[in-house]
Structure formats: C-alpha cells, structure tokens
C-alpha cells in the first residue's frame, strides 16, 4: 500500500510493520520500537528513500504517516537466528571485554540493521559500544571512501546519525585494489575505539564476498583482528566458502529477514551523493604549501624535483620529479605528449650515463654544460638524480605525464605526521608553479596537517561522482 499524503492509523499492540520510505512517522500516542529504540508520543521518525524500518507496536498506538509510505504487516520482524545471535553476543560480552564482533554478508542482507539493533540492545545492558563502519561504498557513519568508527552515545535507528570519532582514509568506494589499506584501516579504527573505552566493537563490513580478492579481504580481517565472534548473515547459503574457514566456536549463522530487498544502483549512487553533500555543508577553504606536505597513495612528492622543467622538457611542463619507480611530469597541455615523452626518456639515459662516468673518475662538467637536457642543471643536481636511478635500468622507470588539473576534484584525507587523521577534503587546485594546494575541507578534530592522502573518488562542484583517478597514476 503506497500513501502519497497524510494518513492517521490506530494500530493495536503486538502489530509488526515494515515501513518503506521516503516518509515520516509521527507518534501521536502510544509506544513503538524501531531497531531496539523506543519512540514515544510526539516523536517523529524519518525514513529515507529506499530504506525499510521494522516497526514493533509495543502498546496501542496512533501513528500519522506522512509521504510515500509503503506499509506491510508481518508476523515477525526478524528471523529466530537473528534474535538468537543478539542473545549470544549479550552473554559473551559479560564474560569478555573488550569483545570484537565481525559482521559478514553479501549486499543488502541486513548487516547494518543487525549492527545497530545489537548496539541498541547492548546499551540497555549498560555496555559501552563502539561501531566500525568499514563499508566504504555505502558508508553510514562517515562518507564514502573512509573507514569510520564511533562510540554510540545513545540509541539510534541508523548509523547515518553518527559522526566519526576516529577514521582511516581509503579514498575509494570499493576495497578492490586497496586490500592492504582496508585491513590496516579496520584494525587501527577498532583499536582506537578500544582505547576510547569501548567494551565491545561491532565491525560492519562491505558486501564484497565473492572472488579471490574478497576471500583475501575477509580472511585477512579475521587473521589480523582475531575477532571473538563472527556473525554471517545470509539469504541462502552464499557464504559457505567463507564459513568453511571460520572456527566453529566463533561462528554465528544468521538468516536474513526475508523481506529485505536489494537496493537499486541508482538509489545507492544518490545516497552517496547525499552523504558527501551533507558532510561538506560545513567546510573551510585551505591553502597549503606543497613543501610543507607529504603525499600518500600517489607518486607526487616522493621523487627529487627537477629545476626548470619547462626549459628541459618543453614549455608546457610545469613540474617534474624523478624517483627509482616513476618519472612524473605535470603539463599544462597534453598535445605535445610525444615530444615530452621522448625528452624524458633521453633525460633518464643521459643522467645515468653521466653518473656512471663520474663514478669511473671521469670529468663530466663539459658533458653537462653542452647537453641540451642537462645544461640548466648544476653538476651536483645531475649526480644526485643519477644516484636515485643508479640501480635501475632506464626502461624499468615508468614515465607518467599528467595534466596540471589531474588532481582537481579528488577526495583527500588530511593527517598529521603520525598518520592521525584530522579531516577530509576535496582538491580544488594544485598550483605547481607557486607550490600551493587549494582544498575545501572539513576537520573532524584539531591538529596540524602535514600529510595529504590523495584518493581515487573525484567530484564535480555539485558533488556528483565523475571519472576516478586510476590506481598507480599520479
């Protein structure tokens, strides 16, 4: 039944409803429960588009439904195994603190619903609850691209209501290609919540459960974190391959509530945009000096900068640096790419040749002075560059040529020198010639910024996702 207006209903005690948004529910009288949280007279519950909330009527209640509410009466809101799993965790946390609980499952089986229901129930027991949201694609506590952690301060109907108290930056909406970073992030955020006094940490995970990388990720989490309990939520038996590797004394199998539906891709995309838009409603503009920063997840600023790159490689080259892995050149215009590439190849060969000659005791000053590629460098710079690539063959060094706006729009993490994350931002511009990075950012804690972690998600000015940065480029 779909309601496009306002409807008042008197509902008897013991009724169970599944209500799909977008809509609002006003409790005019009575008492209801949603995900273990009670709502009383005059409370309002807002259900986002595509979301389904389980509403348990605890006493005769009058409700006002406002919006496109789809309501379904059901006999039971949750499966027996779901309720049993919560009781097992409640008993286990009495025996051991801090307790770590890992929640696994495919997409849209109810992992987040189970997590928040369990958390609310444990609050009733007086337990200090920490939640790790490691679903970097459909983030709830934070925004897409970060692994977030929060201490539950009070009962909630959704993790979306929480802001991260600690987080780790990944910068993408999928773990694929970032398995090591995700493992590090989940472990660090979990341990940080325990330091904050969490007596139990519930780790909600992504729906990435099929294929080699998924196996590696899930089993890596289990091996690294050594959770006390592992809850698997399934529609059928789709996690058989993972369950076969989990110690039986840690495994709790749960059947997903049958009426949970898969969320369409367009709704997922819209939710991600809503999250990022809401997050950056509060932002500040920052201008950071490149020379004061280190950069992560990119090659930028990991090599030795080359002075006067426009005189060596062509007038369109605004920045160049050489490392043993990559020769990175930043250009205003890509049209002369072939010429720049050829000059870069010749530069590598010439630098190494001169360096080896110097090692043999030869005088190289004249060679440097007369070489079109080296004449704008002094001998000390040439020899330092040569020492960097001394153990590499010229064709082993990747040459990357990118435009000067390549980093614009990318999501970035901001941290201090100890990798303590302070905030999240979006690059507006890197001025390579003046040496400045301009970003918009939201700081989640105080601290000085000394590292910028360059992500893969890219946004336009309206916060729509556009073409990602490729892994290993830039």
Coordinates of C-alpha atoms in Angstrom, one line a residue:
X1 CA 0.0 0.0 0.0
X2 CA 1.6 3.3 -1.1
X3 CA 0.4 6.6 0.6
X4 CA 1.2 9.9 -1.1
X5 CA -0.4 12.0 1.6
X6 CA -1.2 12.0 5.3
X7 CA -2.9 9.1 7.0
X8 CA -3.8 8.6 10.6
X9 CA -4.0 5.0 11.9
X10 CA -4.7 3.4 15.3
X11 CA -2.7 0.2 15.5
X12 CA -3.1 -2.5 18.2
X13 CA -0.4 -3.7 20.5
X14 CA 1.7 -6.6 19.1
X15 CA 1.4 -5.5 15.5
X16 CA 4.6 -5.6 13.4
X17 CA 5.0 -3.3 10.4
X18 CA 7.7 -2.9 7.7
X19 CA 7.6 0.7 6.5
X20 CA 9.5 1.8 3.4
X21 CA 10.4 5.4 2.8
X22 CA 10.5 8.1 1.9
X23 CA 8.2 9.1 4.7
X24 CA 7.8 10.4 8.2
X25 CA 6.0 8.8 11.1
X26 CA 4.5 10.9 13.9
X27 CA 3.7 9.1 17.1
X28 CA 0.5 10.8 18.3
X29 CA 0.1 8.4 21.2
X30 CA 1.4 5.1 22.4
X31 CA 4.8 3.4 22.1
X32 CA 6.8 1.8 19.2
X33 CA 10.2 0.2 18.8
X34 CA 12.5 0.5 15.8
X35 CA 15.8 -1.4 15.8
X36 CA 15.7 -1.6 19.6
X37 CA 15.0 2.1 20.1
X38 CA 11.7 3.2 21.7
X39 CA 9.7 6.1 20.3
X40 CA 7.0 7.9 22.4
X41 CA 4.2 10.4 22.0
X42 CA 5.2 13.4 19.8
X43 CA 8.4 11.7 18.5
X44 CA 9.0 11.8 14.7
X45 CA 10.8 9.1 12.7
X46 CA 12.0 10.0 9.3
X47 CA 12.6 7.1 6.9
X48 CA 14.9 7.8 3.9
X49 CA 14.1 6.8 0.3
X50 CA 14.5 3.1 -0.3
X51 CA 15.0 2.3 3.4
X52 CA 12.7 -0.1 5.3
X53 CA 12.3 0.3 9.0
X54 CA 10.9 -2.5 11.2
X55 CA 8.2 -1.0 13.5
X56 CA 7.0 -3.0 16.5
X57 CA 3.9 -1.7 18.2
X58 CA 4.5 -2.1 22.0
X59 CA 1.1 -0.7 23.1
X60 CA -1.9 0.5 21.2
X61 CA -0.6 3.4 19.2
X62 CA -1.9 6.2 17.0
X63 CA 0.5 6.9 14.1
X64 CA 0.4 9.6 11.4
X65 CA 2.1 8.6 8.2
X66 CA 3.3 11.4 6.0
X67 CA 4.7 10.8 2.5
X68 CA 5.0 7.8 0.2
X69 CA 4.8 5.2 2.9
X70 CA 4.7 1.6 1.9
X71 CA 3.4 -0.4 4.9
X72 CA 3.4 -4.2 5.2
X73 CA 2.1 -6.1 8.2
X74 CA 4.3 -9.1 9.0
X75 CA 4.2 -11.9 11.6
X76 CA 7.8 -11.5 12.6
X77 CA 10.2 -8.6 12.0
X78 CA 13.4 -10.7 12.4
X79 CA 14.3 -14.3 12.0
X80 CA 14.8 -16.6 15.0
X81 CA 18.5 -16.9 14.3
X82 CA 18.8 -13.1 14.2
X83 CA 17.3 -12.7 17.7
X84 CA 19.4 -15.7 19.0
X85 CA 22.6 -14.1 17.7
X86 CA 21.9 -11.0 19.7
X87 CA 21.4 -13.0 22.8
X88 CA 24.7 -14.9 22.2
X89 CA 26.6 -11.6 21.9
X90 CA 24.9 -10.3 25.1
X91 CA 26.1 -13.3 27.1
X92 CA 29.6 -13.3 25.6
X93 CA 30.3 -9.7 26.4
X94 CA 29.5 -10.4 30.1
X95 CA 32.4 -12.9 30.0
X96 CA 35.0 -10.9 28.0
X97 CA 35.7 -7.2 27.5
X98 CA 36.6 -5.8 25.1
X99 CA 34.8 -8.0 22.7
X100 CA 35.2 -7.8 18.9
X101 CA 32.3 -8.9 16.7
X102 CA 32.8 -9.1 12.9
X103 CA 29.6 -9.0 10.8
X104 CA 29.8 -10.5 7.3
X105 CA 27.3 -10.7 4.5
X106 CA 26.5 -10.0 0.8
X107 CA 24.9 -6.7 -0.2
X108 CA 21.5 -5.8 1.3
X109 CA 21.1 -8.7 3.7
X110 CA 20.7 -6.5 6.8
X111 CA 24.3 -6.2 8.1
X112 CA 23.9 -2.5 9.2
X113 CA 20.4 -3.2 10.6
X114 CA 21.8 -6.1 12.7
X115 CA 24.7 -3.9 13.8
X116 CA 22.5 -1.0 15.1
X117 CA 19.9 -3.4 16.6
X118 CA 22.7 -5.2 18.5
X119 CA 24.3 -1.9 19.6
X120 CA 21.0 -0.5 20.9
X121 CA 20.3 -3.7 22.8
X122 CA 23.7 -3.7 24.4
X123 CA 23.2 -0.1 25.5
X124 CA 20.2 -1.4 27.5
X125 CA 22.7 -3.7 29.3
X126 CA 25.0 -0.7 30.2
X127 CA 27.7 -1.7 27.7
X128 CA 29.9 0.9 26.1
X129 CA 29.5 0.1 22.3
X130 CA 31.9 1.0 19.5
X131 CA 30.9 0.6 15.9
X132 CA 33.3 0.3 12.9
X133 CA 31.7 1.1 9.5
X134 CA 34.1 -0.4 7.0
X135 CA 31.6 -0.3 4.1
X136 CA 33.5 2.4 2.1
X137 CA 31.0 2.1 -0.7
X138 CA 27.7 2.7 1.2
X139 CA 29.2 4.4 4.2
X140 CA 26.8 5.3 7.0
X141 CA 28.8 6.7 9.9
X142 CA 31.1 8.7 7.7
X143 CA 31.3 9.3 4.0
X144 CA 32.2 7.1 1.0
X145 CA 35.9 6.4 1.0
X146 CA 36.7 6.3 4.7
X147 CA 36.6 3.6 7.4
X148 CA 34.8 5.2 10.3
X149 CA 34.5 4.5 14.0
X150 CA 32.1 5.9 16.6
X151 CA 31.2 5.3 20.2
X152 CA 27.4 5.0 20.5
X153 CA 26.4 7.9 22.8
X154 CA 22.7 7.0 22.8
X155 CA 20.3 4.7 20.9
X156 CA 20.0 5.3 17.2
X157 CA 17.8 4.0 14.4
X158 CA 20.6 4.4 11.9
X159 CA 24.4 4.7 11.9
X160 CA 23.8 7.6 9.5
X161 CA 23.1 9.7 12.6
X162 CA 26.6 9.3 13.9
X163 CA 29.7 11.3 13.0
X164 CA 33.1 9.6 13.1
X165 CA 35.1 9.9 16.3
X166 CA 38.0 8.2 14.5
X167 CA 38.6 7.2 10.9
X168 CA 41.0 5.9 8.3
X169 CA 41.1 7.3 4.8
X170 CA 40.9 4.9 1.7
X171 CA 39.6 7.3 -0.9
X172 CA 37.6 4.8 -3.0
X173 CA 34.2 3.3 -2.8
X174 CA 35.4 -0.3 -3.3
X175 CA 38.1 -2.3 -1.4
X176 CA 39.3 -3.7 -4.8
X177 CA 42.8 -2.6 -5.3
X178 CA 43.2 -1.4 -1.7
X179 CA 43.0 -4.6 0.3
X180 CA 46.1 -3.8 2.4
X181 CA 44.9 -0.3 3.2
X182 CA 41.5 -1.5 4.2
X183 CA 42.9 -4.2 6.6
X184 CA 45.2 -1.6 8.2
X185 CA 42.3 0.9 8.5
X186 CA 39.8 -1.5 10.1
X187 CA 42.4 -2.7 12.6
X188 CA 43.5 0.9 13.5
X189 CA 40.0 2.2 13.9
X190 CA 39.0 -0.8 16.0
X191 CA 41.9 -0.4 18.3
X192 CA 41.3 3.3 18.6
X193 CA 37.7 2.6 19.8
X194 CA 39.0 0.2 22.4
X195 CA 41.4 2.9 23.6
X196 CA 38.4 5.2 24.0
X197 CA 36.9 2.6 26.4
X198 CA 34.6 0.5 24.1
X199 CA 33.7 -2.7 25.8
X200 CA 32.5 -4.2 22.6
X201 CA 33.4 -3.2 19.0
X202 CA 31.0 -4.3 16.2
X203 CA 32.6 -4.2 12.8
X204 CA 30.2 -3.8 9.9
X205 CA 31.7 -4.8 6.5
X206 CA 31.2 -4.4 2.8
X207 CA 29.2 -6.8 0.7
X208 CA 32.3 -7.8 -1.2
X209 CA 32.2 -11.6 -0.5
X210 CA 32.8 -13.3 -3.9
X211 CA 36.0 -13.9 -5.7
X212 CA 39.7 -14.2 -4.8
X213 CA 40.2 -10.6 -3.6
X214 CA 37.0 -10.8 -1.4
X215 CA 38.3 -14.1 0.2
X216 CA 41.6 -12.4 0.8
X217 CA 40.0 -9.4 2.4
X218 CA 37.6 -11.2 4.7
X219 CA 40.1 -13.9 5.8
X220 CA 42.7 -11.2 6.2
X221 CA 40.4 -9.3 8.6
X222 CA 39.8 -12.5 10.6
X223 CA 43.5 -13.3 10.8
X224 CA 44.6 -9.7 11.6
X225 CA 41.9 -8.7 14.1
X226 CA 41.2 -12.1 15.7
X227 CA 37.5 -11.3 16.4
X228 CA 35.9 -13.1 19.3
X229 CA 32.7 -13.7 17.3
X230 CA 31.9 -13.7 13.6
X231 CA 28.2 -13.2 12.5
X232 CA 27.4 -14.3 9.0
X233 CA 24.1 -13.0 7.6
X234 CA 22.7 -14.9 4.5
X235 CA 19.7 -15.2 2.4
X236 CA 20.5 -18.8 1.5
X237 CA 23.9 -20.3 2.0
X238 CA 26.0 -17.9 -0.1
X239 CA 28.8 -17.6 2.4
X240 CA 29.6 -21.3 2.5
X241 CA 33.1 -20.7 1.1
X242 CA 33.9 -18.3 4.0
X243 CA 32.1 -20.2 6.8
X244 CA 34.2 -23.3 5.9
X245 CA 37.3 -21.3 7.0
X246 CA 35.9 -19.8 10.2
X247 CA 36.5 -21.5 13.5
X248 CA 33.2 -23.1 14.6
X249 CA 33.5 -21.7 18.2
X250 CA 33.4 -18.2 16.7
X251 CA 30.8 -18.6 14.0
X252 CA 27.2 -17.4 14.5
X253 CA 25.0 -18.0 11.5
X254 CA 22.0 -15.7 10.9
X255 CA 19.3 -15.9 8.3
X256 CA 18.4 -12.5 6.7
X257 CA 14.9 -11.3 7.3
X258 CA 13.0 -12.5 4.1
X259 CA 11.5 -9.1 3.2
X260 CA 14.8 -7.2 2.9
X261 CA 15.1 -6.1 -0.7
X262 CA 18.1 -5.3 -2.8
X263 CA 18.7 -1.5 -3.2
X264 CA 18.8 -0.4 -6.8
X265 CA 22.1 1.0 -8.1
X266 CA 20.6 4.5 -8.8
X267 CA 19.5 4.8 -5.1
X268 CA 23.0 3.7 -4.0
X269 CA 24.5 6.5 -6.1
X270 CA 22.1 9.1 -4.9
X271 CA 22.7 8.1 -1.3
X272 CA 26.5 8.5 -1.8
X273 CA 25.9 12.0 -3.2
X274 CA 23.6 12.9 -0.3
X275 CA 26.2 11.8 2.2
X276 CA 29.1 13.8 0.6
X277 CA 26.9 16.8 0.1
X278 CA 25.7 16.8 3.7
X279 CA 29.2 16.3 5.0
X280 CA 30.7 19.3 3.1
X281 CA 27.9 21.7 4.1
X282 CA 30.3 22.7 6.8
X283 CA 33.7 23.3 5.2
X284 CA 36.6 25.7 5.2
X285 CA 38.9 26.7 2.4
X286 CA 42.5 25.9 2.9
X287 CA 45.7 26.8 1.1
X288 CA 48.6 24.5 2.0
X289 CA 52.2 24.8 0.9
X290 CA 53.4 21.8 -1.1
X291 CA 56.8 22.0 0.6
X292 CA 55.2 21.6 4.0
X293 CA 53.4 18.4 3.0
X294 CA 53.9 14.8 2.3
X295 CA 51.6 12.9 0.0
X296 CA 50.2 9.4 0.3
X297 CA 48.7 7.0 -2.3
X298 CA 50.5 8.9 -5.1
X299 CA 54.0 9.2 -6.6
X300 CA 53.8 13.0 -6.2
X301 CA 56.5 14.5 -4.0
X302 CA 58.2 11.1 -3.5
X303 CA 60.8 11.9 -6.1
X304 CA 63.5 14.5 -6.5
X305 CA 62.1 17.7 -8.1
X306 CA 63.9 18.8 -11.3
X307 CA 64.5 22.6 -11.5
X308 CA 63.4 24.5 -14.6
X309 CA 61.4 21.6 -16.2
X310 CA 60.0 23.9 -18.8
X311 CA 63.5 24.6 -20.2
X312 CA 64.4 20.9 -20.3
X313 CA 61.3 19.1 -21.4
X314 CA 59.2 21.8 -23.2
X315 CA 57.4 25.0 -22.2
X316 CA 54.2 23.2 -21.2
X317 CA 55.9 21.2 -18.4
X318 CA 55.3 23.0 -15.1
X319 CA 56.6 20.3 -12.7
X320 CA 58.8 17.2 -12.9
X321 CA 60.3 14.8 -10.4
X322 CA 62.4 11.6 -10.7
X323 CA 62.3 8.6 -8.4
X324 CA 63.5 5.0 -8.9
X325 CA 59.9 4.0 -9.7
X326 CA 58.4 6.8 -11.7
X327 CA 59.4 9.8 -13.7
X328 CA 56.4 12.2 -13.1
X329 CA 55.8 15.2 -15.4
X330 CA 53.0 17.7 -15.0
X331 CA 51.9 19.6 -18.1
X332 CA 49.6 22.5 -19.0
X333 CA 48.8 21.0 -22.4
X334 CA 48.9 17.3 -23.3
X335 CA 49.1 17.9 -27.1
X336 CA 53.0 17.7 -27.1
X337 CA 52.9 14.5 -25.1
X338 CA 55.1 12.5 -27.6
X339 CA 57.8 15.1 -27.6
X340 CA 57.8 15.4 -23.8
X341 CA 57.9 11.6 -23.5
X342 CA 60.9 11.4 -25.8
X343 CA 62.8 14.1 -23.9
X344 CA 62.0 12.3 -20.7
X345 CA 63.4 9.0 -22.0
X346 CA 66.6 10.7 -23.2
X347 CA 66.9 12.6 -19.9
X348 CA 66.9 9.3 -17.9
X349 CA 69.6 7.7 -20.1
X350 CA 71.7 10.9 -20.1
X351 CA 71.5 11.3 -16.4
X352 CA 72.5 7.7 -15.7
X353 CA 75.3 7.8 -18.3
X354 CA 76.9 10.9 -16.8
X355 CA 76.5 9.5 -13.2
X356 CA 78.3 6.2 -14.2
X357 CA 81.0 8.2 -16.0
X358 CA 81.6 10.2 -12.8
X359 CA 81.8 7.0 -10.8
X360 CA 84.6 5.9 -13.1
X361 CA 86.5 9.0 -12.3
X362 CA 85.8 10.9 -15.5
X363 CA 85.3 14.7 -15.7
X364 CA 81.6 15.2 -16.6
X365 CA 81.4 19.0 -16.3
X366 CA 81.8 19.7 -20.0
X367 CA 79.2 17.0 -20.9
X368 CA 76.7 18.6 -18.5
X369 CA 77.4 22.1 -19.8
X370 CA 76.9 21.1 -23.5
X371 CA 74.0 18.7 -23.2
X372 CA 70.6 20.4 -24.1
X373 CA 68.9 18.2 -21.4
X374 CA 71.4 19.0 -18.6
X375 CA 72.7 22.5 -19.3
X376 CA 70.1 24.0 -17.0
X377 CA 71.2 21.9 -14.1
X378 CA 74.3 22.1 -12.0
X379 CA 76.7 19.1 -11.6
X380 CA 75.5 18.4 -8.0
X381 CA 71.9 18.1 -9.1
X382 CA 72.8 15.9 -12.0
X383 CA 74.8 13.5 -9.8
X384 CA 72.0 13.4 -7.1
X385 CA 69.5 12.5 -9.8
X386 CA 71.8 9.8 -11.1
X387 CA 72.3 8.3 -7.7
X388 CA 68.5 7.9 -7.4
X389 CA 68.3 5.7 -10.5
X390 CA 71.7 4.1 -10.3
X391 CA 70.3 0.6 -9.6
X392 CA 67.6 0.8 -12.2
X393 CA 67.6 0.2 -16.0
X394 CA 66.2 3.2 -17.9
X395 CA 63.3 1.2 -19.3
X396 CA 62.3 0.0 -15.8
X397 CA 61.3 3.5 -14.8
X398 CA 57.7 4.4 -15.7
X399 CA 57.2 7.8 -17.3
X400 CA 53.9 9.4 -16.3
X401 CA 52.7 12.6 -18.0
X402 CA 49.6 14.2 -16.4
X403 CA 47.8 17.5 -16.8
X404 CA 48.1 20.1 -14.1
X405 CA 44.4 19.7 -13.3
X406 CA 44.6 16.0 -12.8
X407 CA 44.2 16.1 -9.1
X408 CA 41.3 18.6 -9.1
X409 CA 38.1 17.2 -7.5
X410 CA 39.8 14.3 -5.8
X411 CA 38.8 13.3 -2.3
X412 CA 41.7 13.6 0.1
X413 CA 42.4 12.6 3.7
X414 CA 44.2 15.0 6.0
X415 CA 46.5 13.8 8.7
X416 CA 49.4 14.8 10.9
X417 CA 52.8 13.3 10.6
X418 CA 51.9 10.3 12.8
X419 CA 49.0 9.4 10.4
X420 CA 46.4 10.6 12.9
X421 CA 43.5 11.7 10.6
X422 CA 42.2 15.2 11.2
X423 CA 39.8 15.8 8.4
X424 CA 38.6 15.1 4.8
X425 CA 38.8 17.5 1.8
X426 CA 38.4 17.9 -1.9
X427 CA 41.2 19.3 -4.0
X428 CA 40.2 22.4 -5.9
X429 CA 43.6 23.1 -7.5
X430 CA 47.3 22.4 -7.2
X431 CA 49.4 25.3 -8.3
X432 CA 52.6 23.6 -9.2
X433 CA 54.4 26.8 -10.2
X434 CA 53.7 28.6 -7.0
X435 CA 53.7 25.5 -4.8
X436 CA 50.3 25.6 -3.3
X437 CA 47.4 23.1 -2.8
X438 CA 43.9 24.7 -2.5
X439 CA 41.2 22.5 -1.0
X440 CA 37.9 22.6 0.7
X441 CA 37.9 20.6 3.9
X442 CA 36.0 19.6 7.0
X443 CA 38.1 19.0 10.0
X444 CA 36.7 16.4 12.5
X445 CA 39.4 17.1 15.1
X446 CA 42.0 19.7 15.9
X447 CA 45.6 19.3 14.7
X448 CA 48.2 20.4 12.2
X449 CA 48.1 19.0 8.7
X450 CA 51.3 17.6 7.4
X451 CA 50.1 14.8 5.1
X452 CA 47.6 14.7 2.3
X453 CA 46.3 11.3 1.3
X454 CA 45.2 11.6 -2.4
X455 CA 42.1 9.4 -3.1
X456 CA 40.5 8.0 -6.2
X457 CA 37.0 9.3 -6.0
X458 CA 36.5 12.6 -7.9
X459 CA 33.6 15.0 -7.6
X460 CA 32.4 18.0 -9.6
X461 CA 31.3 21.2 -8.0
X462 CA 27.8 19.8 -7.3
X463 CA 29.3 16.7 -5.6
X464 CA 28.4 14.3 -8.4
X465 CA 30.9 11.4 -8.9
X466 CA 32.9 11.8 -12.0
X467 CA 35.8 9.8 -13.5
X468 CA 38.0 8.2 -10.9
X469 CA 41.7 8.5 -10.6
X470 CA 43.4 5.3 -11.8
X471 CA 45.3 3.3 -9.3
X472 CA 49.0 3.8 -9.8
X473 CA 48.7 7.0 -11.8
X474 CA 49.9 10.3 -10.4

